[in-house]
Amino acid sequence: MSPCLRFGPFDKLLVGTMKESKQGIGASELKRTVLVVEDNELNREVLCALLEDEFHIIEAENGLVGLERLEQHYKDISLILLDVYMPVCDGFEFLERKRQDARFDSLPVIITTGSGTTDDEIRCLELGANDFILKSSNRDVMKNRIRSVIRLRESAAKLNLVETDPLTGLYNREIFFYEMGRILRAEESGEYDIVCSDVENFRAMNEIYGREASDAFLRAAAEHLSALMPGLVLAGRLSDDVFAFLIKHQQGTWADRLAFGDELDGKRNYTINFGIYPHVDKSLTPSVACDRAIFALQTVQHRFSENTAWYLDDVHEKRLRRHRIEEEMQFALENTQFSVHYQPKHDIHTDGVGGAEALARWFHPELGSVSPREFISIFEHNGFITQLDFYVWEEVCREIRRCIDQGLEPVPISVNVSRIDFELPDLATRISQLVDSYGIDHSLLHIEITESVFRDCLEQIDKTLVELHDDGFIIELDDFGVGYSNFTSLFMLTLDIMKLDLGLVRYAAEVNDFQILRSAIMLADSMGLKIVAEGVETAEQAAALKVLGCDYIQGYYYSPPLCADDFEAYLKDHSR
Ligand code: C2E
Ligand code: CA
Ligand code: CA
């Protein structure tokens, strides 16, 4: 277990000091309890008589009885006075057994000796005793030593209360950074790695299962993760669900062991993500070093296929670029650097244009064209996606309006709706109002939801989908076959169209095995859904998909995404 996982050792003292301050009793005025373990009845009586005006006394006539008393009263005991030589379970054995129990381990022990040999003293110290008193000491000396050992322990406990996170027992953020700095400074030659973790969608977990269950989960996770870390030096909780671990540098593929999901609780479908910053640069402050691990961590958030990322040199470059993207996104949106392209979808039966998908494009004056694959995930992470999506939807409404006004037969246009957008409770109303303000029939706007919504709370998402569907919008499930959806959850959403993932289509064509596609199409068919295949690039793929029973085809085979003017021209061409 980690050196700083302090479940237990100081529990008793923590509880004690907290209670006292609540009641407004100064710690020094409280009567502490002392356990006296001594086989000689006379000695015991003398000791008790000496101490009882200041302490509550619990007596035990040998080590075995002493352990029983501990079991019954450990929460109340502040100190143990222990004789070494006793017939049944001597002081050494008592110390040994006490040390093995986390509940008792932190209780301070003063050895009472008649004369005592140096060897025995050393052995007692090694077994965890704190001090020695000669049985013949005078009353004041004895009391003073008892008081000072208790005081020492209680101050340590108070400090411990401040240092550790009360929920998990790990170091809190400040102390983790402090200790990490101390260790890195002290050990010039040692190499260290930082591992940071977080729980995918912790906020949703909190909402769905409640605070208590989530707290219990975090406690279990803290213990489990600490045990997983090889060469663990320090463990801390930096914020809600973010843990940090300082470990001795590890070679090779050790991080494979982090690829776990359901181990803590088979019922819940959660993932823990990890970011690893290897070979910590000791000239960095601990907070900057952890920041690097967290940056790596963020690159795997919301990715179903991987849960671990490393902060390597190129990550630094990526980070600067990401920073720039985040700094400039708002300006870009306000200054028309974003535009919308339209990729036609063809009806496989008539070969005519049966619709189109709206795809965001960003042309940056210096960076050039920035791929949606890069910016969408950043925007989903920082929440900007909702602003961008609203902009795209409005552009799409404008485009449909323009087509209608030019006398073109309008085709339905699918817009991508990010899972983040579903966090707006009035999403359906806002979309309806927007479309209405352009006087457009709702059936002309298709809502494409990405398959990654399956990681979120489906009931909440479906509530919005039902509203949209009742309002006349058509719902498409994007990227089917990518990995999140399982067949049962498919039945939980209100859908009209299933869109087969581009990768699935490409894979089937590559290995010339259309079995998976066939199964997916049969499933969609049985649910009464129309089927769109995307990423279709060749005539052979299109022909195969037609045989399998696809309804629409989208892909370079027909057309790449087109700017608005080219799209209108395309519509004109194909309506002839
Ligand atoms: P997606 O929704 O699955 O979109 C299909 C992607 O495949 C598009 O990439 C499109 O340009 C590309 N594609 C189309 N046909 C072919 C083909 O035949 N072969 C190949 N290799 N690729 C093809 P794009 O435009 O880079 O978009 C990437 C992803 O970004 C989209 O995947 C979508 O998830 C997201 N995205 C794009 N625009 C928006 C938006 O306005 N809002 C949201 N929320 N997400 C968007
Ligand atoms: Ca899409
Ligand atoms: Ca797609």
Coordinates of C-alpha atoms and ligand atoms in Angstrom, one line a residue:
M1 CA 0.0 0.0 0.0
S2 CA 1.1 3.6 -0.6
P3 CA 3.2 5.2 2.0
C4 CA 0.6 8.0 2.3
L5 CA -2.6 5.9 2.3
R6 CA -3.4 6.6 5.9
F7 CA -6.7 4.9 6.4
G8 CA -6.7 4.1 10.0
P9 CA -3.6 4.8 11.9
F10 CA -4.7 8.2 13.2
D11 CA -8.4 7.6 13.0
K12 CA -9.0 7.5 16.7
L13 CA -7.1 10.6 17.4
L14 CA -8.7 12.5 14.5
V15 CA -12.2 11.6 15.8
G16 CA -11.1 12.6 19.3
T17 CA -9.8 16.0 18.5
M18 CA -12.6 16.9 16.2
K19 CA -15.2 16.0 18.9
E20 CA -13.4 18.0 21.5
S21 CA -13.3 21.2 19.4
K22 CA -17.0 20.8 18.6
Q23 CA -17.8 20.7 22.2
G24 CA -15.5 23.6 22.9
I25 CA -13.3 21.7 25.3
G26 CA -9.7 22.5 25.0
A27 CA -7.7 19.4 24.1
S28 CA -5.5 19.7 27.2
E29 CA -8.5 19.7 29.6
L30 CA -9.9 16.4 28.4
K31 CA -9.3 13.4 30.6
R32 CA -7.4 10.9 28.4
T33 CA -7.6 7.1 28.9
V34 CA -4.4 5.0 29.5
L35 CA -4.2 1.3 29.2
V36 CA -1.9 -0.2 31.8
V37 CA -0.6 -3.7 30.8
E38 CA 1.3 -5.1 33.8
D39 CA 1.2 -8.6 35.3
N40 CA 2.5 -7.6 38.7
E41 CA -0.6 -6.6 40.7
L42 CA 1.3 -4.4 43.1
N43 CA 3.1 -2.5 40.3
R44 CA -0.3 -2.1 38.6
E45 CA -1.9 -0.7 41.7
V46 CA 0.9 1.7 42.2
L47 CA 0.8 3.0 38.6
C48 CA -2.9 3.4 38.7
A49 CA -2.8 5.3 42.0
L50 CA -0.2 7.6 40.5
L51 CA -2.2 8.4 37.4
E52 CA -5.8 8.1 38.2
D53 CA -6.3 11.8 39.2
E54 CA -5.4 12.8 35.7
F55 CA -6.3 9.8 33.5
H56 CA -8.9 7.2 33.1
I57 CA -7.2 3.9 33.6
I58 CA -8.0 0.5 31.9
E59 CA -6.1 -2.4 33.4
A60 CA -4.8 -5.6 31.9
E61 CA -2.9 -8.3 33.7
N62 CA -1.0 -9.6 30.7
G63 CA -0.5 -9.0 27.0
L64 CA -3.4 -11.2 25.9
V65 CA -5.9 -9.4 28.1
G66 CA -4.2 -6.1 26.9
L67 CA -5.1 -7.0 23.3
E68 CA -8.6 -7.8 24.3
R69 CA -9.0 -4.5 26.0
L70 CA -7.5 -2.8 23.0
E71 CA -10.1 -4.5 20.8
Q72 CA -12.9 -3.2 23.1
H73 CA -11.6 0.3 23.8
Y74 CA -9.1 1.3 21.1
K75 CA -11.2 4.3 20.2
D76 CA -11.0 5.7 23.7
I77 CA -7.4 4.9 24.5
S78 CA -4.8 7.6 24.2
L79 CA -1.7 5.7 25.4
I80 CA -0.5 2.3 26.5
L81 CA 1.8 1.7 29.4
L82 CA 3.4 -1.7 28.8
D83 CA 5.4 -4.0 30.9
V84 CA 7.9 -6.2 28.9
Y85 CA 8.2 -9.3 30.9
M86 CA 4.9 -11.0 31.4
P87 CA 4.0 -14.7 31.6
V88 CA 1.2 -14.8 29.0
C89 CA 2.0 -12.8 25.9
D90 CA 4.9 -10.6 26.8
G91 CA 5.5 -7.0 25.8
F92 CA 7.3 -8.0 22.6
E93 CA 4.5 -10.2 21.4
F94 CA 2.0 -7.5 22.3
L95 CA 3.8 -4.9 20.3
E96 CA 4.1 -7.3 17.4
R97 CA 0.4 -8.1 17.3
K98 CA -0.6 -4.5 17.9
R99 CA 1.5 -3.4 15.0
Q100 CA -0.3 -5.7 12.6
D101 CA -3.7 -4.1 13.2
A102 CA -4.1 -0.8 11.5
R103 CA -6.7 0.3 14.1
F104 CA -4.1 0.1 16.9
D105 CA -0.9 0.7 15.1
S106 CA -0.8 4.5 15.8
L107 CA -1.5 4.2 19.5
P108 CA 1.6 5.3 21.4
V109 CA 3.3 3.0 23.8
I110 CA 5.5 3.7 26.7
I111 CA 7.5 0.7 28.0
T112 CA 7.7 0.5 31.8
T113 CA 10.9 -1.2 32.9
G114 CA 12.3 -2.3 36.2
S115 CA 15.9 -1.8 35.0
G116 CA 15.9 -2.8 31.4
T117 CA 18.7 -3.9 29.2
T118 CA 19.8 -1.9 26.1
D119 CA 19.1 -4.9 23.8
D120 CA 15.5 -5.1 25.0
E121 CA 15.0 -1.4 24.7
I122 CA 16.2 -1.5 21.1
R123 CA 13.9 -4.4 20.3
C124 CA 10.9 -2.5 21.8
L125 CA 11.8 0.6 19.7
E126 CA 12.0 -1.5 16.6
L127 CA 8.6 -3.0 17.4
G128 CA 7.1 0.5 17.6
A129 CA 7.3 1.6 21.2
N130 CA 7.7 5.3 21.7
D131 CA 9.4 5.8 25.0
F132 CA 10.6 4.2 28.3
I133 CA 9.8 5.0 31.9
L134 CA 11.5 3.4 34.9
K135 CA 8.9 2.0 37.2
S136 CA 10.7 3.7 40.0
S137 CA 10.4 7.2 38.3
N138 CA 8.7 9.9 40.4
R139 CA 5.2 10.8 39.8
D140 CA 5.8 14.1 38.0
V141 CA 8.4 12.7 35.6
M142 CA 6.1 9.8 34.7
K143 CA 3.1 12.1 34.1
N144 CA 5.1 14.6 32.1
R145 CA 6.4 11.9 29.8
I146 CA 2.9 10.4 29.3
R147 CA 1.5 13.9 28.6
S148 CA 4.3 14.7 26.1
V149 CA 3.9 11.5 24.1
I150 CA 0.1 12.0 23.9
R151 CA 0.6 15.6 22.8
L152 CA 3.0 14.6 20.2
R153 CA 0.7 12.0 18.7
E154 CA -2.3 14.3 18.7
S155 CA -0.4 17.1 17.0
A156 CA 0.7 14.6 14.3
A157 CA -2.9 13.6 14.0
K158 CA -4.1 17.1 13.5
L159 CA -1.4 17.7 10.9
N160 CA -2.6 14.5 9.2
L161 CA -6.1 15.8 9.2
V162 CA -5.0 18.8 7.2
E163 CA -2.6 16.9 4.9
T164 CA -4.9 14.2 3.8
D165 CA -8.0 14.3 1.8
P166 CA -10.7 13.1 4.2
L167 CA -12.6 11.1 1.6
T168 CA -9.8 9.0 0.2
G169 CA -7.0 9.3 2.8
L170 CA -4.6 10.3 0.0
Y171 CA -2.6 13.5 0.2
N172 CA -4.5 16.6 -0.7
R173 CA -3.4 18.7 -3.6
E174 CA -1.1 21.2 -1.7
I175 CA 0.6 18.5 0.4
F176 CA 1.1 16.3 -2.7
F177 CA 2.8 19.1 -4.5
Y178 CA 4.9 20.0 -1.4
E179 CA 6.0 16.4 -0.8
M180 CA 6.7 15.8 -4.5
G181 CA 8.9 18.9 -4.6
R182 CA 10.7 17.8 -1.5
I183 CA 11.4 14.3 -3.0
L184 CA 12.5 15.6 -6.3
R185 CA 14.9 18.1 -4.7
A186 CA 16.3 15.5 -2.3
E187 CA 17.0 12.8 -4.8
E188 CA 19.1 14.1 -7.6
S189 CA 19.8 10.8 -9.3
G190 CA 16.3 9.2 -9.1
E191 CA 14.0 9.2 -12.1
Y192 CA 10.3 9.6 -11.6
D193 CA 7.1 9.4 -13.6
I194 CA 3.8 11.2 -12.9
V195 CA 0.6 9.4 -13.5
C196 CA -2.7 11.3 -13.3
S197 CA -6.1 9.6 -13.6
D198 CA -9.7 10.7 -13.9
V199 CA -13.0 9.0 -14.2
E200 CA -14.7 9.3 -17.5
N201 CA -18.0 11.2 -17.1
F202 CA -17.7 11.5 -13.4
R203 CA -20.2 14.2 -13.3
A204 CA -22.8 12.0 -14.9
M205 CA -22.0 9.2 -12.4
N206 CA -22.6 11.7 -9.6
E207 CA -25.9 12.7 -11.0
I208 CA -27.1 9.2 -11.8
Y209 CA -25.9 7.3 -8.7
G210 CA -25.8 10.1 -6.2
R211 CA -23.1 11.6 -4.1
E212 CA -22.8 8.8 -1.6
A213 CA -22.3 6.1 -4.1
S214 CA -19.8 8.3 -6.1
D215 CA -17.9 9.0 -2.9
A216 CA -17.7 5.3 -2.2
F217 CA -16.5 4.7 -5.7
L218 CA -13.8 7.3 -5.3
R219 CA -12.6 5.8 -2.1
A220 CA -12.4 2.3 -3.7
A221 CA -10.7 3.8 -6.8
A222 CA -8.1 5.6 -4.7
E223 CA -7.1 2.3 -3.0
H224 CA -7.3 0.2 -6.1
L225 CA -5.3 2.6 -8.2
S226 CA -2.6 3.1 -5.6
A227 CA -2.2 -0.7 -5.5
L228 CA -1.9 -0.8 -9.3
M229 CA 0.9 1.7 -9.5
P230 CA 4.4 0.1 -9.7
G231 CA 7.1 1.8 -7.6
L232 CA 4.6 4.1 -5.9
V233 CA 6.1 7.0 -4.0
L234 CA 3.3 9.4 -3.4
A235 CA -0.5 9.4 -4.1
G236 CA -2.7 12.4 -3.9
R237 CA -6.2 13.6 -4.9
L238 CA -5.9 16.8 -6.9
S239 CA -9.6 17.5 -7.4
D240 CA -12.9 15.7 -7.5
D241 CA -12.1 12.7 -9.5
V242 CA -8.5 13.5 -10.4
F243 CA -5.7 11.5 -8.7
A244 CA -2.0 11.9 -9.1
F245 CA 0.7 9.3 -8.4
L246 CA 4.4 9.9 -8.3
I247 CA 6.1 6.7 -9.1
K248 CA 9.7 5.5 -9.7
H249 CA 10.4 5.6 -13.4
Q250 CA 9.1 2.5 -15.1
Q251 CA 10.4 1.0 -18.4
G252 CA 8.4 -0.9 -21.0
T253 CA 4.7 -1.6 -21.3
W254 CA 3.8 -1.5 -17.6
A255 CA 0.9 0.7 -18.4
D256 CA -1.0 -2.2 -19.9
R257 CA -2.2 -3.0 -16.5
L258 CA -4.1 0.3 -16.4
A259 CA -6.4 -0.8 -19.1
F260 CA -9.3 -1.8 -16.8
G261 CA -12.9 -0.8 -16.8
D262 CA -15.4 -2.7 -14.8
E263 CA -13.2 -4.2 -12.1
L264 CA -14.4 -2.2 -9.2
D265 CA -18.1 -2.7 -9.8
G266 CA -19.3 -5.0 -12.6
K267 CA -22.7 -3.2 -12.8
R268 CA -21.4 0.2 -13.8
N269 CA -19.9 1.0 -17.2
Y270 CA -17.2 3.4 -16.4
T271 CA -13.6 4.0 -17.6
I272 CA -10.7 5.4 -15.8
N273 CA -8.3 7.4 -18.0
F274 CA -4.6 7.9 -17.4
G275 CA -2.1 10.5 -18.5
I276 CA 1.6 9.6 -17.9
Y277 CA 4.4 12.1 -17.9
P278 CA 7.6 10.0 -17.8
H279 CA 11.1 11.2 -16.7
V280 CA 9.8 14.2 -14.7
D281 CA 11.9 17.2 -15.4
K282 CA 13.0 18.2 -12.0
S283 CA 13.4 21.9 -12.9
L284 CA 9.6 22.1 -13.3
T285 CA 7.4 22.9 -10.3
P286 CA 5.3 19.9 -9.2
S287 CA 2.1 21.6 -10.4
V288 CA 3.5 22.1 -13.9
A289 CA 4.7 18.5 -14.0
C290 CA 1.3 17.2 -13.0
D291 CA -0.2 19.5 -15.5
R292 CA 1.7 17.7 -18.3
A293 CA 0.3 14.3 -17.1
I294 CA -3.2 15.9 -17.1
F295 CA -2.7 17.3 -20.5
A296 CA -1.9 13.8 -21.8
L297 CA -4.9 12.5 -19.9
Q298 CA -7.2 15.0 -21.7
T299 CA -6.2 13.6 -25.0
V300 CA -7.9 10.3 -24.2
Q301 CA -11.0 11.6 -22.5
H302 CA -14.1 10.6 -24.4
R303 CA -12.2 8.1 -26.5
F304 CA -13.6 4.6 -26.3
S305 CA -10.6 2.9 -27.8
E306 CA -7.9 3.9 -25.4
N307 CA -7.6 5.1 -21.9
T308 CA -3.9 5.9 -21.5
A309 CA -1.7 8.6 -23.1
W310 CA 1.9 9.6 -22.6
Y311 CA 3.2 13.1 -22.5
L312 CA 6.0 12.9 -25.0
D313 CA 7.8 15.7 -26.8
D314 CA 5.3 16.0 -29.6
V315 CA 2.6 16.4 -27.0
H316 CA 4.2 19.7 -26.1
E317 CA 3.8 20.9 -29.7
K318 CA 0.2 19.7 -29.8
R319 CA -0.4 21.4 -26.5
L320 CA 0.8 24.8 -27.8
R321 CA -1.4 24.3 -30.9
R322 CA -4.4 23.4 -28.8
H323 CA -3.8 26.4 -26.7
R324 CA -3.8 28.6 -29.8
I325 CA -7.0 27.0 -31.0
E326 CA -8.7 27.6 -27.7
E327 CA -7.5 31.2 -27.6
E328 CA -8.7 32.0 -31.1
M329 CA -11.9 30.0 -31.5
Q330 CA -14.3 32.7 -30.3
F331 CA -12.7 35.3 -32.6
A332 CA -12.7 32.9 -35.5
L333 CA -16.5 32.3 -35.0
E334 CA -17.2 36.0 -34.9
N335 CA -15.0 36.7 -37.9
T336 CA -16.4 34.1 -40.3
Q337 CA -13.4 31.8 -40.3
F338 CA -15.9 28.9 -39.9
S339 CA -18.0 27.8 -42.8
V340 CA -20.3 24.9 -43.5
H341 CA -19.8 22.3 -46.3
Y342 CA -22.4 20.0 -47.6
Q343 CA -21.8 16.4 -48.6
P344 CA -24.6 14.9 -50.7
K345 CA -26.2 11.6 -49.9
H346 CA -27.7 9.6 -52.8
D347 CA -30.8 7.5 -52.7
I348 CA -29.5 4.1 -53.8
H349 CA -32.8 3.2 -55.5
T350 CA -33.3 6.4 -57.6
D351 CA -29.6 7.5 -57.7
G352 CA -30.9 11.1 -57.1
V353 CA -29.7 13.3 -54.3
G354 CA -31.6 12.2 -51.2
G355 CA -30.1 14.6 -48.7
A356 CA -26.8 16.0 -47.5
E357 CA -24.7 16.2 -44.3
A358 CA -23.5 19.6 -43.0
L359 CA -19.9 19.6 -41.9
A360 CA -18.1 22.4 -40.2
R361 CA -14.9 23.8 -41.8
W362 CA -12.4 26.2 -40.3
F363 CA -10.0 28.1 -42.4
H364 CA -7.5 29.9 -40.2
P365 CA -5.5 32.7 -41.9
E366 CA -2.2 31.4 -40.5
L367 CA -2.8 27.8 -39.6
G368 CA -4.7 27.1 -42.8
S369 CA -7.4 24.5 -42.8
V370 CA -7.9 23.0 -39.4
S371 CA -9.5 19.6 -39.4
P372 CA -12.8 19.0 -37.6
R373 CA -11.2 15.9 -36.2
E374 CA -8.8 18.2 -34.4
F375 CA -11.1 21.0 -33.3
I376 CA -14.3 19.2 -32.6
S377 CA -12.8 17.2 -29.7
I378 CA -11.2 20.3 -28.3
F379 CA -14.5 22.1 -28.4
E380 CA -16.4 19.2 -26.9
H381 CA -13.9 19.4 -24.1
N382 CA -14.2 23.1 -23.4
G383 CA -17.9 23.4 -24.2
F384 CA -17.5 25.7 -27.2
I385 CA -19.0 23.0 -29.4
T386 CA -22.5 24.2 -28.5
Q387 CA -21.8 27.7 -29.9
L388 CA -20.3 26.2 -33.0
D389 CA -23.2 23.8 -33.5
F390 CA -25.8 26.6 -33.2
Y391 CA -23.9 28.5 -35.8
V392 CA -23.8 25.5 -38.2
W393 CA -27.5 24.8 -37.7
E394 CA -28.4 28.4 -38.4
E395 CA -26.2 28.4 -41.6
V396 CA -28.0 25.2 -42.6
C397 CA -31.4 26.8 -42.2
R398 CA -30.2 29.8 -44.2
E399 CA -29.0 27.4 -46.9
I400 CA -32.2 25.5 -47.1
R401 CA -34.1 28.8 -47.2
R402 CA -31.9 30.0 -50.1
C403 CA -32.5 26.7 -52.0
I404 CA -36.2 27.1 -51.6
D405 CA -36.1 30.8 -52.6
Q406 CA -34.1 29.9 -55.8
G407 CA -36.8 27.4 -56.7
L408 CA -34.6 24.4 -56.1
E409 CA -36.2 21.2 -54.7
P410 CA -34.8 21.3 -51.1
V411 CA -33.3 18.1 -49.7
P412 CA -33.1 17.3 -46.0
I413 CA -29.8 18.3 -44.5
S414 CA -28.4 16.4 -41.5
V415 CA -26.6 18.4 -38.8
N416 CA -24.3 16.9 -36.3
V417 CA -25.4 17.3 -32.7
S418 CA -22.7 16.8 -30.2
R419 CA -23.4 14.8 -27.0
I420 CA -22.5 18.0 -25.1
D421 CA -25.4 19.9 -26.8
F422 CA -27.8 17.5 -25.0
E423 CA -26.8 19.1 -21.7
L424 CA -29.1 22.0 -22.6
P425 CA -32.5 21.2 -21.1
D426 CA -34.3 23.2 -23.8
L427 CA -32.3 21.9 -26.8
A428 CA -35.4 20.7 -28.6
T429 CA -37.2 24.0 -28.2
R430 CA -34.2 26.0 -29.3
I431 CA -33.8 23.9 -32.5
S432 CA -37.5 24.2 -33.3
Q433 CA -37.6 27.9 -32.8
L434 CA -34.5 28.3 -35.0
V435 CA -35.9 26.3 -37.8
D436 CA -39.3 28.0 -37.5
S437 CA -37.7 31.4 -37.7
Y438 CA -36.6 30.5 -41.3
G439 CA -40.0 29.1 -42.1
I440 CA -38.7 25.7 -42.9
D441 CA -40.5 22.4 -42.5
H442 CA -39.0 20.4 -39.7
S443 CA -38.6 17.3 -41.8
L444 CA -35.9 19.1 -43.8
L445 CA -33.5 19.1 -40.8
H446 CA -32.2 15.8 -39.7
I447 CA -30.5 15.4 -36.3
E448 CA -27.4 13.3 -36.4
I449 CA -26.3 12.1 -33.0
T450 CA -23.0 10.5 -32.7
E451 CA -22.8 7.0 -31.3
S452 CA -20.7 8.2 -28.4
V453 CA -23.9 9.4 -26.7
F454 CA -24.2 5.8 -25.5
R455 CA -21.7 6.7 -22.8
D456 CA -24.1 9.3 -21.4
C457 CA -27.4 9.1 -19.6
L458 CA -29.6 7.6 -22.3
E459 CA -32.9 8.5 -20.6
Q460 CA -32.0 12.2 -20.6
I461 CA -30.9 12.2 -24.2
D462 CA -33.9 10.2 -25.3
K463 CA -36.2 12.8 -23.7
T464 CA -34.9 15.4 -26.0
L465 CA -35.0 13.1 -29.0
V466 CA -38.6 12.3 -28.3
E467 CA -39.4 16.0 -28.2
L468 CA -37.6 16.6 -31.5
H469 CA -39.2 13.6 -33.1
D470 CA -42.7 14.6 -32.0
D471 CA -41.9 18.0 -33.5
G472 CA -41.3 16.4 -36.9
F473 CA -37.5 16.2 -36.9
I474 CA -35.8 13.0 -38.3
I475 CA -33.3 11.4 -36.0
E476 CA -30.2 9.7 -37.3
L477 CA -27.7 7.6 -35.3
D478 CA -24.2 8.4 -36.7
D479 CA -21.2 6.2 -36.8
F480 CA -23.0 3.0 -36.0
G481 CA -20.5 0.2 -35.5
V482 CA -17.8 2.3 -33.9
G483 CA -18.0 0.7 -30.5
Y484 CA -20.1 2.3 -27.9
S485 CA -23.6 1.0 -28.7
N486 CA -24.7 -2.3 -27.7
F487 CA -27.8 -3.7 -29.2
T488 CA -30.0 -3.3 -26.2
S489 CA -29.2 0.4 -25.8
L490 CA -30.1 0.9 -29.4
F491 CA -33.7 0.1 -28.5
M492 CA -33.6 2.9 -25.8
L493 CA -33.3 5.7 -28.3
T494 CA -35.9 7.2 -30.6
L495 CA -34.4 6.8 -34.1
D496 CA -35.4 6.9 -37.7
I497 CA -32.1 6.3 -39.6
M498 CA -29.0 4.4 -38.8
K499 CA -25.8 5.6 -40.3
L500 CA -23.1 2.9 -40.8
D501 CA -19.7 4.1 -39.8
L502 CA -17.2 4.9 -42.5
G503 CA -14.6 2.6 -40.8
L504 CA -17.0 -0.3 -40.9
V505 CA -17.6 0.2 -44.6
R506 CA -13.9 0.5 -45.4
Y507 CA -13.0 -2.5 -43.3
A508 CA -15.7 -4.7 -45.0
A509 CA -14.4 -3.6 -48.5
E510 CA -10.7 -4.2 -47.5
V511 CA -11.2 -7.8 -46.3
N512 CA -14.0 -8.4 -48.6
D513 CA -16.2 -9.6 -45.8
F514 CA -19.6 -8.0 -45.6
Q515 CA -21.0 -10.2 -42.8
I516 CA -20.8 -7.5 -40.1
L517 CA -22.4 -4.9 -42.4
R518 CA -25.1 -7.4 -43.3
S519 CA -25.9 -8.1 -39.6
A520 CA -26.0 -4.3 -38.8
I521 CA -28.3 -3.7 -41.8
M522 CA -30.6 -6.6 -40.8
L523 CA -30.8 -5.2 -37.3
A524 CA -31.6 -1.7 -38.5
D525 CA -34.2 -3.2 -40.9
S526 CA -35.9 -5.2 -38.1
M527 CA -36.2 -1.9 -36.1
G528 CA -37.8 -0.2 -39.1
L529 CA -34.8 2.2 -39.6
K530 CA -33.6 3.5 -42.9
I531 CA -29.9 2.9 -43.5
V532 CA -27.2 5.3 -44.7
A533 CA -23.7 4.1 -45.5
E534 CA -21.0 6.8 -45.3
G535 CA -17.4 6.8 -46.6
V536 CA -18.3 5.0 -49.8
E537 CA -15.4 5.6 -52.2
T538 CA -15.8 3.1 -55.0
A539 CA -18.5 1.7 -57.4
E540 CA -17.8 -1.8 -56.0
Q541 CA -18.6 -0.7 -52.5
A542 CA -21.7 1.1 -53.6
A543 CA -22.9 -2.0 -55.5
A544 CA -22.3 -4.3 -52.5
L545 CA -24.1 -1.9 -50.2
K546 CA -27.1 -1.8 -52.6
V547 CA -27.3 -5.6 -52.6
L548 CA -27.1 -5.6 -48.8
G549 CA -30.1 -3.3 -48.6
C550 CA -28.8 0.1 -47.8
D551 CA -31.0 3.1 -48.6
Y552 CA -28.6 6.0 -49.0
I553 CA -25.0 6.3 -49.8
Q554 CA -22.7 9.2 -48.8
G555 CA -19.0 9.4 -49.7
Y556 CA -16.3 10.4 -52.2
Y557 CA -17.8 8.0 -54.7
Y558 CA -20.5 10.6 -55.3
S559 CA -19.0 13.8 -53.9
P560 CA -16.7 15.2 -51.3
P561 CA -18.2 17.9 -49.0
L562 CA -18.9 21.0 -51.0
C563 CA -19.1 24.7 -50.2
A564 CA -22.6 26.2 -50.3
D565 CA -22.3 27.5 -53.9
D566 CA -20.9 24.2 -55.2
F567 CA -23.6 22.3 -53.3
E568 CA -26.4 24.4 -54.9
A569 CA -24.8 23.8 -58.3
Y570 CA -24.7 20.1 -57.6
L571 CA -28.4 20.1 -56.7
K572 CA -29.2 21.9 -59.9
D573 CA -27.1 19.4 -61.9
H574 CA -28.7 16.4 -60.3
S575 CA -32.3 17.6 -60.5
R576 CA -32.1 17.8 -64.2
Ligands
C2E1 P1 -18.7 12.4 -39.4 O1 -20.0 13.0 -38.9 O2 -18.7 10.9 -39.3 O3 -18.5 12.9 -40.8 C1 -18.0 12.2 -41.8 C2 -16.6 12.5 -42.1 O4 -16.0 11.6 -43.1 C3 -16.3 13.9 -42.6 O5 -15.0 14.3 -42.1 C4 -16.2 13.7 -44.1 O6 -15.5 14.8 -44.7 C5 -15.5 12.4 -44.2 N1 -15.8 11.7 -45.4 C6 -17.0 11.8 -46.1 N2 -16.9 10.9 -47.2 C7 -15.7 10.3 -47.1 C8 -15.1 9.2 -47.9 O7 -15.7 8.7 -48.9 N3 -13.9 8.8 -47.5 C9 -13.3 9.3 -46.4 N4 -12.1 8.8 -46.1 N5 -13.9 10.3 -45.6 C10 -15.1 10.7 -46.0 P2 -14.8 15.7 -41.4 O8 -15.6 16.7 -42.1 O9 -13.4 15.8 -41.2 O10 -15.5 15.6 -40.0 C11 -15.0 14.7 -39.0 C12 -16.0 14.6 -37.9 O11 -16.1 15.8 -37.2 C13 -17.4 14.3 -38.3 O12 -17.5 12.9 -38.5 C14 -18.2 14.8 -37.2 O13 -18.2 13.8 -36.1 C15 -17.4 15.9 -36.7 N6 -18.0 17.2 -37.2 C16 -17.9 17.8 -38.4 N7 -18.6 18.9 -38.4 C17 -19.3 19.0 -37.3 C18 -20.2 19.9 -36.7 O14 -20.6 20.9 -37.3 N8 -20.7 19.7 -35.4 C19 -20.3 18.6 -34.7 N9 -20.7 18.4 -33.5 N10 -19.4 17.7 -35.2 C20 -18.9 17.9 -36.5
CA2 CA -22.0 13.0 -38.9
CA3 CA -20.2 9.5 -39.3

